[in-house]
Coordinates of C-alpha atoms in Angstrom, one line a residue:
X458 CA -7.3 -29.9 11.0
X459 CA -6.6 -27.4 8.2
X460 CA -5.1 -28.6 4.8
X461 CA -2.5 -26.9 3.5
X462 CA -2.2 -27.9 0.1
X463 CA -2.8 -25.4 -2.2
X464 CA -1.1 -22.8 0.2
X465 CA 2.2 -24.9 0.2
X466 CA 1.6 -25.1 -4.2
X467 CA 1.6 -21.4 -4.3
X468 CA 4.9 -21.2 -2.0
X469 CA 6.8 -24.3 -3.6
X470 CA 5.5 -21.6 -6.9
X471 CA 7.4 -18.5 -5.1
X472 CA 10.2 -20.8 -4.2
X473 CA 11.0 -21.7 -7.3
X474 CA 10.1 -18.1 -8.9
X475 CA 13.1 -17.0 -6.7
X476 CA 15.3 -19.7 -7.3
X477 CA 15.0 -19.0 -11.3
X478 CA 15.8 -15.2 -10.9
X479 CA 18.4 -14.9 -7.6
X480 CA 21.0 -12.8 -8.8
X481 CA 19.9 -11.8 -12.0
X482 CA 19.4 -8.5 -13.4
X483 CA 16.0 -7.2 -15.1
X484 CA 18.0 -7.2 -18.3
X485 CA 19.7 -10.4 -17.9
X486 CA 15.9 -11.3 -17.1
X487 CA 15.1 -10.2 -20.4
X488 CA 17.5 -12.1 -22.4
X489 CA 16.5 -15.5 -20.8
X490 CA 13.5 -17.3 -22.3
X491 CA 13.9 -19.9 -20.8
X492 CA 14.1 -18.3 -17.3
X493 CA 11.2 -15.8 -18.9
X494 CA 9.1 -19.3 -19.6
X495 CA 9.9 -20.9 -16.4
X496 CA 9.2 -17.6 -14.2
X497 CA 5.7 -17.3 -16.4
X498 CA 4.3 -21.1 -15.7
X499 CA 5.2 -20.9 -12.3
X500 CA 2.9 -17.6 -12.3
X501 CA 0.2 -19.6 -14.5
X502 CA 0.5 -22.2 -11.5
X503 CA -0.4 -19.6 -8.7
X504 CA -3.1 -18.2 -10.2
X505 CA -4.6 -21.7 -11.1
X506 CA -4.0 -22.7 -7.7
X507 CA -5.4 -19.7 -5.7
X508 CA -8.4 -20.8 -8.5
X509 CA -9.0 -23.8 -6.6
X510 CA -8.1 -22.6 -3.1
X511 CA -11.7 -23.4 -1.1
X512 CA -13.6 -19.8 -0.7
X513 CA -13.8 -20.2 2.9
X514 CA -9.9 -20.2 2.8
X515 CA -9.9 -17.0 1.0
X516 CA -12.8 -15.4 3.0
X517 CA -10.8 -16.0 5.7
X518 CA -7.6 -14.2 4.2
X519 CA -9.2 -11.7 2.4
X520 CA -5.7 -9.4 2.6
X521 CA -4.5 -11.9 -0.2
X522 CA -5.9 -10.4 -3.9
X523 CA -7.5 -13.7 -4.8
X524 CA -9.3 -12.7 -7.9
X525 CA -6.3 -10.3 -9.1
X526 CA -3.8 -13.3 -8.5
X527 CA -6.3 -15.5 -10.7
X528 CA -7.0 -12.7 -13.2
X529 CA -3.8 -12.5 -13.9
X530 CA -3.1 -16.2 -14.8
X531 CA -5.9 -15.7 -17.8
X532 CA -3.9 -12.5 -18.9
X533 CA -0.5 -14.6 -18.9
X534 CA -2.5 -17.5 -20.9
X535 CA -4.1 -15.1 -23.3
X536 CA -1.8 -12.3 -23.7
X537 CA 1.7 -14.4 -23.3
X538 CA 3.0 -13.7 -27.0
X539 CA 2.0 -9.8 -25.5
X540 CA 3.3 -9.5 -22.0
X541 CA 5.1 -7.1 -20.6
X542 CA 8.5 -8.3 -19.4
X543 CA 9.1 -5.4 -16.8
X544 CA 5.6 -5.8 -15.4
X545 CA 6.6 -9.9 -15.0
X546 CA 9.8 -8.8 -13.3
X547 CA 8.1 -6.8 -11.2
X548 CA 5.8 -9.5 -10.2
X549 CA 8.3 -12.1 -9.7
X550 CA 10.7 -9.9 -7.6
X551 CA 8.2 -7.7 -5.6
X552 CA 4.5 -9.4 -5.4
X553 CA 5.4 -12.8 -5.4
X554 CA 8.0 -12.7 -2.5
X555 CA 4.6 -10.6 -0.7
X556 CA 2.5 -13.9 -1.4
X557 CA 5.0 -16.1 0.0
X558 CA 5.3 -14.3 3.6
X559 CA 1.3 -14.1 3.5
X560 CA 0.7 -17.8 2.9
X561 CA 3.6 -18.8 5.3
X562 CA 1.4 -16.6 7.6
X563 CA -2.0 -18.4 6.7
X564 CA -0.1 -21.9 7.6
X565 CA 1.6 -20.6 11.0
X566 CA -2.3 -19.4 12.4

């Protein structure tokens, strides 16, 4: 039997991204650091969970960018006081709701 756990951490992660930001506008995006903050550690928790995910799991879903995904958690780490807001909205409003439908996949095979 396959464990789901880090799959259903990365969409309780999107789930939440999408609660944060429903009905908001990039700018009103902008504006909010404490949506901004929540939004970002919820990113920081994907990447550091796809980090632990087993590597048979991600052999076996190699249409998910693993290493980009975990990649991208150092740049938010190491480059927050840097980032580039648009870039995070893009992420949380485009890519992330992409990861969801993919690991809701991986847990209906």
């Amino acid at each position: 039997m396959r464990q789901f756990h880090f799959i259903d951490k990365i969409i309780n992660a999107a789930d939440s991204i999408e609660t944060y930001i429903q009905g908001l506008s990039i700018e009103e995006f902008k504006k909010s650091r404490l949506i901004i903050d929540a939004v970002i550690w919820n990113l920081e928790l994907i990447g550091e969970t796809a980090k632990n995910i087993p590597i048979k799991e991600k052999e076996d879903n190699p249409h998910i960018p693993w290493e980009k995904i975990i990649g991208f958690r150092y740049t938010l780490i190491n480059e927050y006081d840097n980032l580039d807001l648009s870039e995070i909205w893009e992420i949380a409003t485009v890519d992330t709701i992409t990861l969801r439908a993919k690991c809701a996949e991986i847990k209906s095979k």
